[in-house]
Short mmCIF file of C-alpha atoms in Angstrom, two decimals:
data_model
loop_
_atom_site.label_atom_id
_atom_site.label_comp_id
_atom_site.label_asym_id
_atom_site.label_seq_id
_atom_site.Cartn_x
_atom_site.Cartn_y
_atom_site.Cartn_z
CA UNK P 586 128.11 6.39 -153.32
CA UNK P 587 125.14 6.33 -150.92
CA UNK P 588 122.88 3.46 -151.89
CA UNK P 589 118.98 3.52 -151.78
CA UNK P 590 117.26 1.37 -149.09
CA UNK P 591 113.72 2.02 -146.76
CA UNK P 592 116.01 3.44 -144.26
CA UNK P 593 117.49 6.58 -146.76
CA UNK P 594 114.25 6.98 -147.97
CA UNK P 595 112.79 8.43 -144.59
CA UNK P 596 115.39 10.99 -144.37
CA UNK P 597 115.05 13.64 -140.62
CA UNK P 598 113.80 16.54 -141.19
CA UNK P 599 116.12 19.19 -141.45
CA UNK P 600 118.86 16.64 -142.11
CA UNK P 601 120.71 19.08 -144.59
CA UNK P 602 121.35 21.91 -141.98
CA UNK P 603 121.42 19.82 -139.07
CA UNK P 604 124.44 18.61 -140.06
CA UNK P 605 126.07 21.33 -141.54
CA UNK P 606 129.07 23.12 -140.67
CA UNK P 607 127.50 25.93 -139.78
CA UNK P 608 125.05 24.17 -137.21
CA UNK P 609 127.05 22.24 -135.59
CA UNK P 610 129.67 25.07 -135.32
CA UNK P 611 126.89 27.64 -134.20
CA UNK P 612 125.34 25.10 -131.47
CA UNK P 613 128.94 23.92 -129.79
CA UNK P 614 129.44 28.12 -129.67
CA UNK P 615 126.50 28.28 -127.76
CA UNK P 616 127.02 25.40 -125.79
CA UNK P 617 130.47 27.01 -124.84
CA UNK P 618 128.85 30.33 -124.29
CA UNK P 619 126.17 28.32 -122.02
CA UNK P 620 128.61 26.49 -120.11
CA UNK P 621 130.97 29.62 -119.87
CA UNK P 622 127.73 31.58 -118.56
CA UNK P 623 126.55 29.42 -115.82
CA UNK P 624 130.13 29.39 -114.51
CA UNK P 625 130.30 33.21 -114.50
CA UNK P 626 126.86 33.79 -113.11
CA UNK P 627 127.70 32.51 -110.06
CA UNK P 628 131.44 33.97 -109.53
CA UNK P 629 130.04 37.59 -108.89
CA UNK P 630 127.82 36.59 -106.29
CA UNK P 631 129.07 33.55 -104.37
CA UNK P 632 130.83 35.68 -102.00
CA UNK P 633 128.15 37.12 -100.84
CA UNK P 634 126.17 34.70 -100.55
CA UNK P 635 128.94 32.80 -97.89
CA UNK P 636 129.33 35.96 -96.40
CA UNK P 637 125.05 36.20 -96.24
CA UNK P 638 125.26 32.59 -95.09
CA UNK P 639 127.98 33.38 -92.28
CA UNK P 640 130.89 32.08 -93.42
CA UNK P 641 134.29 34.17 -93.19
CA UNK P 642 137.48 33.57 -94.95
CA UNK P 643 135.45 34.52 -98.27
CA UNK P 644 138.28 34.33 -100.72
CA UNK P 645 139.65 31.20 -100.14
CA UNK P 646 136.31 29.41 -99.52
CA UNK P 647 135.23 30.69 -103.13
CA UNK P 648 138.77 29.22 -104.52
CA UNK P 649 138.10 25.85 -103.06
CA UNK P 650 134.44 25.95 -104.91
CA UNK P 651 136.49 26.90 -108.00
CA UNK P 652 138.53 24.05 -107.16
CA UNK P 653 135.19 21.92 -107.10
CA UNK P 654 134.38 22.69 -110.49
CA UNK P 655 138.01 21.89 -111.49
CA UNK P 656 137.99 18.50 -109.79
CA UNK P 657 134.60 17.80 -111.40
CA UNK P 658 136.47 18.42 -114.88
CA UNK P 659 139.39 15.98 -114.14
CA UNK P 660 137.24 13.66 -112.20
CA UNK P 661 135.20 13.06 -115.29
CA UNK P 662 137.08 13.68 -118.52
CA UNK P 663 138.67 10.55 -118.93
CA UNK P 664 135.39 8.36 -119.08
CA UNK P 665 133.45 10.65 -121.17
CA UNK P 666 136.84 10.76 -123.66
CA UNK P 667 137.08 7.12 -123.48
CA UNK P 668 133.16 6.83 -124.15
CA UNK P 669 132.95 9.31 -126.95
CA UNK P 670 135.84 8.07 -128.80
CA UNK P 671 135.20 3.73 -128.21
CA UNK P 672 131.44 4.71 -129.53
CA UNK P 673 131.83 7.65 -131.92
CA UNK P 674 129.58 9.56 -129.73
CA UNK P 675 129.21 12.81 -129.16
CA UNK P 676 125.24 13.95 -129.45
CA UNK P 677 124.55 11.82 -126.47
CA UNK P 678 127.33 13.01 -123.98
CA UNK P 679 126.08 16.17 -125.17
CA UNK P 680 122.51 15.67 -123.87
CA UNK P 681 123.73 13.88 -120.86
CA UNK P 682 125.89 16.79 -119.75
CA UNK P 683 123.47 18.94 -119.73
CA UNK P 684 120.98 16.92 -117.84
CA UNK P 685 123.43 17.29 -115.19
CA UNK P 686 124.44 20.94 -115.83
CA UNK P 687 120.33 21.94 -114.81
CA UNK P 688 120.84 19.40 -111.73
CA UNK P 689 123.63 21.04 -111.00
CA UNK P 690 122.14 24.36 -110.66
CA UNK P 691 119.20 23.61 -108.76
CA UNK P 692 121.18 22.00 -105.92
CA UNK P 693 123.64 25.36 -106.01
CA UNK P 694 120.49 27.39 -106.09
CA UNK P 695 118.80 25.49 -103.04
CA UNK P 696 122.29 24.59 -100.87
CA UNK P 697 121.90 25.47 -97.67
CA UNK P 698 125.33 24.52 -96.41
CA UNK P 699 128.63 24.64 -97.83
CA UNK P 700 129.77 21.34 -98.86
CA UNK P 701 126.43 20.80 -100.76
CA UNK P 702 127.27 23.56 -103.42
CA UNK P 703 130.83 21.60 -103.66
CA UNK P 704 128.89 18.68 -105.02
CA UNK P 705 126.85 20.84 -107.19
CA UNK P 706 130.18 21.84 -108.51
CA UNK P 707 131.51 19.36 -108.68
CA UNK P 708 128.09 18.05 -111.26
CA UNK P 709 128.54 21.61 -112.70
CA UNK P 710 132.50 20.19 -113.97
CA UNK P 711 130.93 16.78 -115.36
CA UNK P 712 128.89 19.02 -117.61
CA UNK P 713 131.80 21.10 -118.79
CA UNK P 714 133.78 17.84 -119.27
CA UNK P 715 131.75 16.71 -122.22
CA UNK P 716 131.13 20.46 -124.16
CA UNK P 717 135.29 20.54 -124.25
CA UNK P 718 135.40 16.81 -125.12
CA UNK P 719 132.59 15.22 -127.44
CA UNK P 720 131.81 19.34 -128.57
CA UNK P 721 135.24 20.27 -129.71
CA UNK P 722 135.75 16.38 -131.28
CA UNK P 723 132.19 16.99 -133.30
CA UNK P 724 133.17 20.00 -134.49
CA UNK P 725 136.50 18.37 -136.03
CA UNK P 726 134.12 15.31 -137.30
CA UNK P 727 132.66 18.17 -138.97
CA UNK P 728 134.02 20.58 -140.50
CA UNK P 729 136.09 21.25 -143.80
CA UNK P 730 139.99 20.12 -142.72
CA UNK P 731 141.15 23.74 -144.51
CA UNK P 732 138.94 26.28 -141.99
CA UNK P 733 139.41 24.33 -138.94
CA UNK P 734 141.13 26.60 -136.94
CA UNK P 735 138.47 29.19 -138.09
CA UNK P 736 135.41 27.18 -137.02
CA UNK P 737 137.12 26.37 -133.51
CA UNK P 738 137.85 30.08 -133.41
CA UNK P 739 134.31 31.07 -133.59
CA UNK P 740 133.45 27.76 -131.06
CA UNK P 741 135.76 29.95 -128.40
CA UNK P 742 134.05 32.79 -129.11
CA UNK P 743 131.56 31.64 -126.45
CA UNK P 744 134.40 31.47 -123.84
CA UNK P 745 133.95 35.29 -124.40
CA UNK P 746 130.51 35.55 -124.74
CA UNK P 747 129.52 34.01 -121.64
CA UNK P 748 131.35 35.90 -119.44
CA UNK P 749 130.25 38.77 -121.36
CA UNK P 750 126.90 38.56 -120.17
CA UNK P 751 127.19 36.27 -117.27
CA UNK P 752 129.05 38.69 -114.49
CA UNK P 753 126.73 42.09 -115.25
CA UNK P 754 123.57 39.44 -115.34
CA UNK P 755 124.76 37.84 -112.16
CA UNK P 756 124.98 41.43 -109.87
CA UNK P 757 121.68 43.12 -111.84
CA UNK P 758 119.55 39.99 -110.68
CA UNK P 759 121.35 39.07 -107.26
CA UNK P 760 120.78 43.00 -106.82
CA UNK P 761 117.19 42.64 -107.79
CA UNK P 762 115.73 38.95 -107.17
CA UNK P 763 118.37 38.00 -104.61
CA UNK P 764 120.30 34.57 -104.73
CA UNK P 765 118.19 32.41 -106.73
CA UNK P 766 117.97 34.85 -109.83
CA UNK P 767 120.98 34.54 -111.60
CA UNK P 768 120.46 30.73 -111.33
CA UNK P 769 116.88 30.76 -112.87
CA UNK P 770 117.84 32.34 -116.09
CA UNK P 771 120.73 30.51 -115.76
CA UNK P 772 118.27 27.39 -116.06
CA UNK P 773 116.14 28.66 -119.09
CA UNK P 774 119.33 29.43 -121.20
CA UNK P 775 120.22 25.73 -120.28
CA UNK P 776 117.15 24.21 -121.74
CA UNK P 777 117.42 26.13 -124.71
CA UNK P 778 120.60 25.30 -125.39
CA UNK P 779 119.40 21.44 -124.56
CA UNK P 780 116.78 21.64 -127.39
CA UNK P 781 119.41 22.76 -129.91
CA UNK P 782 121.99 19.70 -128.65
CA UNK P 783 118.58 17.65 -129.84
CA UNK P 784 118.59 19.22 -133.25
CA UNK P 785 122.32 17.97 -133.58
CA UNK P 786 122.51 15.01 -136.55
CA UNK P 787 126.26 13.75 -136.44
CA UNK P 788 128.17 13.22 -139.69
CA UNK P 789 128.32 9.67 -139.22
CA UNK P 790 124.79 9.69 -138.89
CA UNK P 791 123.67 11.97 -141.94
CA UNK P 792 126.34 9.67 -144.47
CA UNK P 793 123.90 6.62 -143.81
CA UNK P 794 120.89 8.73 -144.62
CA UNK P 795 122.46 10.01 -147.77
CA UNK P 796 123.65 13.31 -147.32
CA UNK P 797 127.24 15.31 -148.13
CA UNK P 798 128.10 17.34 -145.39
CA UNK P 799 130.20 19.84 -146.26
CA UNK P 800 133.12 18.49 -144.33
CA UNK P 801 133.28 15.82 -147.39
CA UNK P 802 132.94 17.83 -150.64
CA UNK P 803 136.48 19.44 -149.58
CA UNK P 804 138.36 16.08 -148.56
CA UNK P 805 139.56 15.67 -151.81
CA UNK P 806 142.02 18.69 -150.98
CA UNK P 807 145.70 18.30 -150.83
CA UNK P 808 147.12 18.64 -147.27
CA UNK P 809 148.67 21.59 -146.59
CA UNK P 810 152.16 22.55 -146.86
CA UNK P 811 154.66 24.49 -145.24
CA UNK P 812 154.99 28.00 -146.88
CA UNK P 813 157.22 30.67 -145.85
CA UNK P 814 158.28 28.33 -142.76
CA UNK P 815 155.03 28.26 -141.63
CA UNK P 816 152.45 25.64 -140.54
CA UNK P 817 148.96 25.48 -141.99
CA UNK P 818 146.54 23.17 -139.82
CA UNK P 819 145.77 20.01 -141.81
CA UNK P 820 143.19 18.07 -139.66
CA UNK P 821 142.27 14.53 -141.23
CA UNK P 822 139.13 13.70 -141.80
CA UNK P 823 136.92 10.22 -142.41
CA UNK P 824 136.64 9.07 -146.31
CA UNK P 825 133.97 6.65 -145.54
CA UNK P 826 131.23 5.08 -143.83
CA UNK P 827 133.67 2.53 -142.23
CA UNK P 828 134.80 3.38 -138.72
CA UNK P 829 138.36 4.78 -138.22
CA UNK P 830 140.79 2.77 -136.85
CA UNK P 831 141.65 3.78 -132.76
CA UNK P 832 144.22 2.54 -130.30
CA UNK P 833 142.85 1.24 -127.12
CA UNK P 834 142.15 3.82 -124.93
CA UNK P 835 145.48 2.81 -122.81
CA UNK P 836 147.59 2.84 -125.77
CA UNK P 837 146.16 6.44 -127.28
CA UNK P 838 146.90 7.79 -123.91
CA UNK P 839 150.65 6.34 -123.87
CA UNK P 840 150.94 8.33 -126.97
CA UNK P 841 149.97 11.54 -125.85
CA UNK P 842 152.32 11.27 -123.05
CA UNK P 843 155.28 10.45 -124.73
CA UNK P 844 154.67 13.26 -127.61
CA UNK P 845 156.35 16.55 -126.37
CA UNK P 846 154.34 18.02 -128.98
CA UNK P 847 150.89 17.30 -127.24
CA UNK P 848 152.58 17.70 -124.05
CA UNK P 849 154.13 21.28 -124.17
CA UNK P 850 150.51 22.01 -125.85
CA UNK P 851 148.96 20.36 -122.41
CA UNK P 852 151.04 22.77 -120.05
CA UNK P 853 150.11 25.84 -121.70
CA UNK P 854 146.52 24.81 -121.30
CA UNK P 855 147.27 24.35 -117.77
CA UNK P 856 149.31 27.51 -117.23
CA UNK P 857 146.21 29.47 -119.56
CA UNK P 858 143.73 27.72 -117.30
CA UNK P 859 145.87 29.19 -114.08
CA UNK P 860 146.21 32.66 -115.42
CA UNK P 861 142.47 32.97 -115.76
CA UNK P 862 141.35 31.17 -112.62
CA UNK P 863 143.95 33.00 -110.35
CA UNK P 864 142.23 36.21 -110.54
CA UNK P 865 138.84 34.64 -110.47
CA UNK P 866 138.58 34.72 -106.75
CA UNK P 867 140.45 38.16 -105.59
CA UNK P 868 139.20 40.08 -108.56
CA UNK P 869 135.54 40.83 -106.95
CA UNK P 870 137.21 41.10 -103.45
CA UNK P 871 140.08 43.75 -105.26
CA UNK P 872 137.29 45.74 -106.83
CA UNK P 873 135.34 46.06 -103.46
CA UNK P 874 138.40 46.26 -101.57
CA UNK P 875 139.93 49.71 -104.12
CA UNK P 876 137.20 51.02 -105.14
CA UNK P 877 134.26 49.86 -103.01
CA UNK P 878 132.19 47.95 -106.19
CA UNK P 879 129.26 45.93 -105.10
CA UNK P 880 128.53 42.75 -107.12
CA UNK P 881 126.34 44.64 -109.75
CA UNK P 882 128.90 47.28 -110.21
CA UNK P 883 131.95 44.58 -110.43
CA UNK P 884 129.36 42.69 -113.30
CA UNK P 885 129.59 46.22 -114.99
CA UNK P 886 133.55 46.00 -115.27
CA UNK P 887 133.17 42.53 -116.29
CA UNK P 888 131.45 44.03 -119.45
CA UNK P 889 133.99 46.68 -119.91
CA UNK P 890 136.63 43.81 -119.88
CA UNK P 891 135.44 41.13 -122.01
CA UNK P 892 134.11 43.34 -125.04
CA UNK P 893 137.26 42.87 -126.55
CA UNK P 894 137.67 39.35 -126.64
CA UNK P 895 134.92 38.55 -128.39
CA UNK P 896 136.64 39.32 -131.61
CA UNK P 897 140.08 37.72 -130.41
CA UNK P 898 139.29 33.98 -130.74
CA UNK P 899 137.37 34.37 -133.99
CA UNK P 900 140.18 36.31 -135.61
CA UNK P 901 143.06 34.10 -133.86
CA UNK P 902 141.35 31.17 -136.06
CA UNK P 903 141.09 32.75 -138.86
CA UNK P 904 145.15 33.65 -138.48
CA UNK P 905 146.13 30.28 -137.62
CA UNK P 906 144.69 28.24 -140.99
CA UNK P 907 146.82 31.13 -142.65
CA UNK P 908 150.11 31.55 -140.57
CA UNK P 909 150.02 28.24 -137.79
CA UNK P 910 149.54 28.00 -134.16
CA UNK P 911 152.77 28.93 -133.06
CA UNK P 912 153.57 32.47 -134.55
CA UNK P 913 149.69 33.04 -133.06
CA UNK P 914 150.16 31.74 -130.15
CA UNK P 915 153.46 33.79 -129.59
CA UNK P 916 152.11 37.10 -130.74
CA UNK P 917 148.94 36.59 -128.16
CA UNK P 918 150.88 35.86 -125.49
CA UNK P 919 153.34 38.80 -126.32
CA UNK P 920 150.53 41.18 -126.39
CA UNK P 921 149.50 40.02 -123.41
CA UNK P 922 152.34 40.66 -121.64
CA UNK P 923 152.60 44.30 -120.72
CA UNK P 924 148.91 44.29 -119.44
CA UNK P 925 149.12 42.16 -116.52
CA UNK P 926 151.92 43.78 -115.06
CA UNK P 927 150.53 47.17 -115.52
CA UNK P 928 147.12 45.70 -113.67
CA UNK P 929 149.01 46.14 -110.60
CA UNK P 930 149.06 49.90 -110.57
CA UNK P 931 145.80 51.15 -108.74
CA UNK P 932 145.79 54.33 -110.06
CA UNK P 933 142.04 54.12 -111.41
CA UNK P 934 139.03 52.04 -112.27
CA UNK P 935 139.39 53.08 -115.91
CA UNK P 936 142.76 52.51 -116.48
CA UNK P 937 142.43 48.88 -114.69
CA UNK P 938 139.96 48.12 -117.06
CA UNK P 939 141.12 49.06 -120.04
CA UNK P 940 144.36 46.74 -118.62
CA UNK P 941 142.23 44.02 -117.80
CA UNK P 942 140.24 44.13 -121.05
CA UNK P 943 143.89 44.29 -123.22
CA UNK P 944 145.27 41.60 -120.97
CA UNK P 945 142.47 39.48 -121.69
CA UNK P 946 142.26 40.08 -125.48
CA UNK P 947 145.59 38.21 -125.74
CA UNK P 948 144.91 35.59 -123.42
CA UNK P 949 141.67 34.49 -124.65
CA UNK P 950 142.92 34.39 -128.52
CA UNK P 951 145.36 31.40 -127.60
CA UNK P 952 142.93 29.02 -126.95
CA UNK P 953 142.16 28.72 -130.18
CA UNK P 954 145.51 28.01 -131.04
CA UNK P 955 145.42 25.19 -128.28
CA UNK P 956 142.99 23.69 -129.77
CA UNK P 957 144.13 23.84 -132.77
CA UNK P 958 147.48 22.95 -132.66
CA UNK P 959 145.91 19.65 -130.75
CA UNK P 960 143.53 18.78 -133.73
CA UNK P 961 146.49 18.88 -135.71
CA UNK P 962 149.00 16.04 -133.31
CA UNK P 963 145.91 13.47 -134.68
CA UNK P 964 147.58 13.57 -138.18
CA UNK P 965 150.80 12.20 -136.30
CA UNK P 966 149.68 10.41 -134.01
CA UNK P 967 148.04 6.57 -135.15
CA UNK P 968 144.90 5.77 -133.74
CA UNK P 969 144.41 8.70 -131.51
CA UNK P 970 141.00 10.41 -131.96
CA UNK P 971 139.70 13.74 -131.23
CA UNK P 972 137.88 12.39 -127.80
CA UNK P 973 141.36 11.56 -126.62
CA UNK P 974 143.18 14.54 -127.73
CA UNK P 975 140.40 17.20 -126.30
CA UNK P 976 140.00 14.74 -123.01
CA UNK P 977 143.84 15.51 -122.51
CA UNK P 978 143.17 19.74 -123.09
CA UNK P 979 140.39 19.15 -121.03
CA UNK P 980 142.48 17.46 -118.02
CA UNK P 981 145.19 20.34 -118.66
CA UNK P 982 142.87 23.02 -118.33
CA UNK P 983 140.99 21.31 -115.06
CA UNK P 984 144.01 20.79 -113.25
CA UNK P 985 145.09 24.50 -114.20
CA UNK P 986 141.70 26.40 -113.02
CA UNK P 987 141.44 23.78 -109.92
CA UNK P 988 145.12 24.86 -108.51
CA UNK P 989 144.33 28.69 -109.92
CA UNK P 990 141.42 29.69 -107.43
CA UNK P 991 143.35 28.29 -104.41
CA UNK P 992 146.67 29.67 -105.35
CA UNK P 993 145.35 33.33 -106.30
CA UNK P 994 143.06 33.06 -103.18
CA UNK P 995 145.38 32.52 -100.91
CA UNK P 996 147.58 34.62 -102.14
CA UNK P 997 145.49 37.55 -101.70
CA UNK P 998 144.46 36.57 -98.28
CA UNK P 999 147.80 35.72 -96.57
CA UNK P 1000 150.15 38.62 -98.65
CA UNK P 1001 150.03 41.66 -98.09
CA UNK P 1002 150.33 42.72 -101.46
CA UNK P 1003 148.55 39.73 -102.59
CA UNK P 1004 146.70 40.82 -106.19
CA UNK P 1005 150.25 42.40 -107.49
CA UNK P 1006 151.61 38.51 -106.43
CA UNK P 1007 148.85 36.82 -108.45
CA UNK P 1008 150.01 39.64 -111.41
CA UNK P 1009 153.29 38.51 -111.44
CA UNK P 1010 152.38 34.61 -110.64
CA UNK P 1011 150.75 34.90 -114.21
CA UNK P 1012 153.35 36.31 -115.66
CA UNK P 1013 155.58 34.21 -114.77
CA UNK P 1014 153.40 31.73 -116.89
CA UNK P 1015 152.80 33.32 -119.82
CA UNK P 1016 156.45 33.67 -120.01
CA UNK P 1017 157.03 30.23 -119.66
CA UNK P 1018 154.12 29.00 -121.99
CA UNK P 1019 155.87 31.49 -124.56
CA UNK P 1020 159.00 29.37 -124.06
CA UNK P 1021 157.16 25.73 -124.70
CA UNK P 1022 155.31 27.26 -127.74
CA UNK P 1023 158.80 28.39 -129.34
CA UNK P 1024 160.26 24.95 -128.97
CA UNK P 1025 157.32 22.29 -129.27
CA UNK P 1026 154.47 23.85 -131.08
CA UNK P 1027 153.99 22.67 -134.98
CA UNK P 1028 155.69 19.65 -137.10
CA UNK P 1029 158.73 21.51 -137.37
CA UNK P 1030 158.91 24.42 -134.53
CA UNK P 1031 160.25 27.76 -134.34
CA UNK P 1032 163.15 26.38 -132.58
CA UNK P 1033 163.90 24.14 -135.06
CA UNK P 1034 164.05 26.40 -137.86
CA UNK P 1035 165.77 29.06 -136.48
CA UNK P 1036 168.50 26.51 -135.54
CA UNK P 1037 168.59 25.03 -139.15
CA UNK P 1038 168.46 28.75 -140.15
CA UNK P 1039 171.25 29.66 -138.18
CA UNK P 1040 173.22 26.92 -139.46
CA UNK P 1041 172.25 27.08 -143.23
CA UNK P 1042 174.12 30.58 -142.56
CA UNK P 1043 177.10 29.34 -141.07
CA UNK P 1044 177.75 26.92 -143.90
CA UNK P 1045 177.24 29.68 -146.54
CA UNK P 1046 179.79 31.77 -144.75
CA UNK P 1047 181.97 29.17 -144.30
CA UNK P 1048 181.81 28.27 -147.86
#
């Protein structure tokens, strides 16, 4: 019970839906979709513009930028995790990020050499860093522990909706305005997205002024089971005004590492991370190179593509608080799996769309699952907060889409065949992030209980 004092009495404005689920899910969606925008405005064009500045080697110039970015994410997760878990933060890394994500832009926008966009990359990761840390970790502090693979579903919805418009934005205003136009509205969608961050009241923060998110009305709920031999995601939540108790920041991150749970979840985000970022550099040098697309033209089958996967997250979270992460995780990866191969067949621009769009439908859905799945490891795992579990998908993913851009660049400028190599490289990976999923994922995984299946039968039989 919320007592009466001076300070509850002069309640925010807006406190009841600045706090709610629905807000806080809707602004870390748009902070993903921001963040995931003002990365893809700039892939489209940055070739060109090295090329306009006189650089050659194109490809594997762009992967090392990509690489910046990546480094910046590493580089910078583990503070903001350790902040944003030691001080229950998360509104104010949110703020600060994006302080630096406009800095970051300008200096891109303005760099006349090359190793000054690397540093604006490099600010560009820092603000990424804290959306996948102190964002995801809000949204947990938030939301009701029954829909929370639903709510992060429609959070990674943004992954989808900012390369959506990003790409086709990029080439219409490089095509138009030149270099500095994609960056400009990159800016004013970045400041809009900085006053909602402001609206943001934490839960923590709207208890001491007397108000029930929602998040608390359905604590009371039983913890989910396992029906049909399947996981349902059970993410605790705080009871109380009182502080949880954490490990050390030391100590939470010993017990990450020696959890093959959170690590096999870890290397999929890495190998997910890879997939993506491999074809990140040679895609807008393979559509130029087949079919002689400029960079507004290669925005336009950027569109084509990523239709689609809007609707995967969002329906891959709504799956997993029915069925668990694995079985989704599994089946995205599965479908998946044809695509990619079939993306090395040049036979048209339709047909490598429509297998670049499918490959990327089941791709994209399994980051929710990720996410997910690492929510849920908090439940086993004593004193280790959301900040620390999201820091280590954050590190994952950085070190995946940092090795991704050089890898897949240099593959395509060194082999001869070098886009059906970065095919089969990420094949290779789902493959084996289909294998870790099978015998890690969940309290009890798939490997588990088809081995206690197999010899429940035996026994029978025997009997």
């Amino acid at each position: 019970m919320v007592q009466s004092s001076p300070e509850h009495s002069r309640r925010p404005w807006g406190l009841a839906w600045r706090c709610s689920v629905w807000y806080i899910t809707s602004g870390i969606e748009f902070c993903v979709t921001t963040d995931l925008l003002v990365y893809s405005l700039i892939v489209p064009v940055l070739p060109f513009q090295l090329e306009h500045l006189g650089y050659t080697g194109v490809s594997g110039l762009v992967g090392w930028l990509l690489f910046a970015y990546s480094s910046g994410i590493v580089l910078f997760t583990p503070p903001i995790a350790y902040l944003s878990e030691k001080y229950n933060a998360r509104q104010i890394p949110l703020l600060c990020g994006q302080v630096a994500l406009v800095g970051a832009q300008i200096m891109l926008m303005l760099a006349p050499t090359y190793w000054l966009m690397v540093i604006a990359r490099l600010l560009q990761g820092l603000s990424s860093s804290v959306i996948w840390v102190a964002g995801l970790a809000l949204i947990c502090d938030t939301v009701p522990e029954r829909s929370v693979g639903q709510q992060l579903g429609l959070a990674m919805s943004g992954l989808s909706l900012g390369f959506l418009v990003g790409p086709p934005v990029a080439g219409a205003l490089f095509s138009r305005f030149g270099f500095h136009g994609p960056f400009i509205f990159g800016i004013v969608v970045t400041m809009v997205d900085l006053v909602g961050r402001l609206f943001i009241i934490e839960r923590k923060d709207a208890l001491r002024w007397g108000a029930r998110p929602l998040s608390e009305t359905r604590l009371a709920a039983p913890q989910s089971t396992q029906d049909g031999g399947t996981e349902r995601i059970a993410v605790p939540s705080p009871l109380s005004l009182a502080p949880e108790r954490r490990s050390p920041f030391y100590i939470a991150i010993g017990k990450l590492v020696t959890s093959s749970r959170a690590i096999a979840v870890c290397a999929s985000t890495l190998m997910y991370g890879m997939i993506l970022a491999s074809q990140e550099p040679a895609l807008p040098l393979h559509l130029q190179a087949i079919w002689k697309l400029n960079a507004s033209k290669v925005g336009i089958v950027y569109i084509a593509a990523v239709v689609p996967t809007l609707f995967s997250s969002a329906l891959a979270g709504w799956w997993i608080d029915k069925r668990g992460t694995a079985l989704i995780t599994i089946a995205a990866l599965s479908f998946s799996l044809p695509w990619i191969v079939l993306l090395t067949i040049n036979s048209s621009l339709a047909f490598f769309i429509v297998m670049f769009a499918l490959e990327n439908f089941g791709v994209s859905a399994t980051v929710s699952a990720l996410t997910a799945e690492l929510a849920s490891t908090t439940k086993i795992l004593e004193g280790v907060g959301y900040a620390h579990v999201y820091g280590a998908f954050n590190m994952a993913y950085g070190v995946g889409s940092a090795l991704g851009p050089i890898i897949g660049g240099q593959m395509y400028d060194h082999l001869d065949r070098g886009w059906m190599a970065i095919c089969l490289f990420g094949t290779g990976l789902i493959v084996a992030s289909m294998i870790l999923t099978f015998a890690y994922f969940e309290d009890k995984p798939m490997l588990n209980r088809l081995v206690a299946r197999i010899r429940r039968k035996r026994e029978e039989s025997g009997s």
